[in-house]
Amino acid sequence: MRYEEQTPSRALADLVDRFWAFDMTDQDPAQVDHVVMPDGACNLTVVEPGPGGQFFSSLTGPGAVALRVPVFKGVRYRGVRLQPGA
């Protein structure tokens, strides 16, 4: 899996912890489960293209238990990780 992070500008730093993106590489299996541990933060996620070739977005967290998310080869996942309490 290829993972990238970008820190926000100072103007957004009080609300945004980081911007992130990941996708599967050619060496990865067709699907893996990505585990998101609960830490008090929320994530706004965009999946491009999602199931059926459609874009999909979701807002998750804060959670009390780990979240297992299926990740598929050929799909790009991008998101904004918000600061806890934002």
JSON list of C-alpha atoms in Angstrom, two decimals, residues 10-42:
[
{"chain": "A", "resi": 10, "resn": "ARG", "atom": "CA", "xyz": [-1.25, 27.40, 9.45]},
{"chain": "A", "resi": 11, "resn": "ALA", "atom": "CA", "xyz": [-4.69, 28.82, 8.71]},
{"chain": "A", "resi": 12, "resn": "LEU", "atom": "CA", "xyz": [-6.21, 25.30, 8.89]},
{"chain": "A", "resi": 13, "resn": "ALA", "atom": "CA", "xyz": [-3.98, 23.76, 11.58]},
{"chain": "A", "resi": 14, "resn": "ASP", "atom": "CA", "xyz": [-6.50, 24.33, 14.41]},
{"chain": "A", "resi": 15, "resn": "LEU", "atom": "CA", "xyz": [-9.07, 22.19, 12.57]},
{"chain": "A", "resi": 16, "resn": "VAL", "atom": "CA", "xyz": [-7.07, 19.86, 10.30]},
{"chain": "A", "resi": 17, "resn": "ASP", "atom": "CA", "xyz": [-4.46, 17.42, 11.56]},
{"chain": "A", "resi": 18, "resn": "ARG", "atom": "CA", "xyz": [-3.41, 16.26, 8.09]},
{"chain": "A", "resi": 19, "resn": "PHE", "atom": "CA", "xyz": [-4.46, 15.49, 4.56]},
{"chain": "A", "resi": 20, "resn": "TRP", "atom": "CA", "xyz": [-3.84, 11.90, 3.52]},
{"chain": "A", "resi": 21, "resn": "ALA", "atom": "CA", "xyz": [-4.10, 9.63, 0.49]},
{"chain": "A", "resi": 22, "resn": "PHE", "atom": "CA", "xyz": [-3.40, 5.99, -0.22]},
{"chain": "A", "resi": 23, "resn": "ASP", "atom": "CA", "xyz": [-3.86, 3.34, -2.84]},
{"chain": "A", "resi": 24, "resn": "MET", "atom": "CA", "xyz": [-2.74, -0.21, -3.49]},
{"chain": "A", "resi": 25, "resn": "THR", "atom": "CA", "xyz": [0.43, -1.02, -5.43]},
{"chain": "A", "resi": 26, "resn": "ASP", "atom": "CA", "xyz": [0.82, -3.70, -8.09]},
{"chain": "A", "resi": 27, "resn": "GLN", "atom": "CA", "xyz": [2.43, -5.98, -5.49]},
{"chain": "A", "resi": 28, "resn": "ASP", "atom": "CA", "xyz": [-0.54, -5.79, -3.10]},
{"chain": "A", "resi": 29, "resn": "PRO", "atom": "CA", "xyz": [-3.43, -8.28, -3.08]},
{"chain": "A", "resi": 30, "resn": "ALA", "atom": "CA", "xyz": [-6.73, -7.33, -4.72]},
{"chain": "A", "resi": 31, "resn": "GLN", "atom": "CA", "xyz": [-8.22, -6.39, -1.32]},
{"chain": "A", "resi": 32, "resn": "VAL", "atom": "CA", "xyz": [-6.97, -5.81, 2.23]},
{"chain": "A", "resi": 33, "resn": "ASP", "atom": "CA", "xyz": [-8.66, -4.62, 5.41]},
{"chain": "A", "resi": 34, "resn": "HIS", "atom": "CA", "xyz": [-7.31, -1.28, 6.62]},
{"chain": "A", "resi": 35, "resn": "VAL", "atom": "CA", "xyz": [-7.71, -0.84, 10.39]},
{"chain": "A", "resi": 36, "resn": "VAL", "atom": "CA", "xyz": [-8.41, 2.65, 11.76]},
{"chain": "A", "resi": 37, "resn": "MET", "atom": "CA", "xyz": [-7.73, 2.81, 15.49]},
{"chain": "A", "resi": 38, "resn": "PRO", "atom": "CA", "xyz": [-9.98, 5.03, 17.66]},
{"chain": "A", "resi": 39, "resn": "ASP", "atom": "CA", "xyz": [-8.18, 8.19, 18.74]},
{"chain": "A", "resi": 40, "resn": "GLY", "atom": "CA", "xyz": [-10.84, 10.89, 19.11]},
{"chain": "A", "resi": 41, "resn": "ALA", "atom": "CA", "xyz": [-10.45, 12.26, 15.57]},
{"chain": "A", "resi": 42, "resn": "CYS", "atom": "CA", "xyz": [-12.84, 12.32, 12.62]}
]
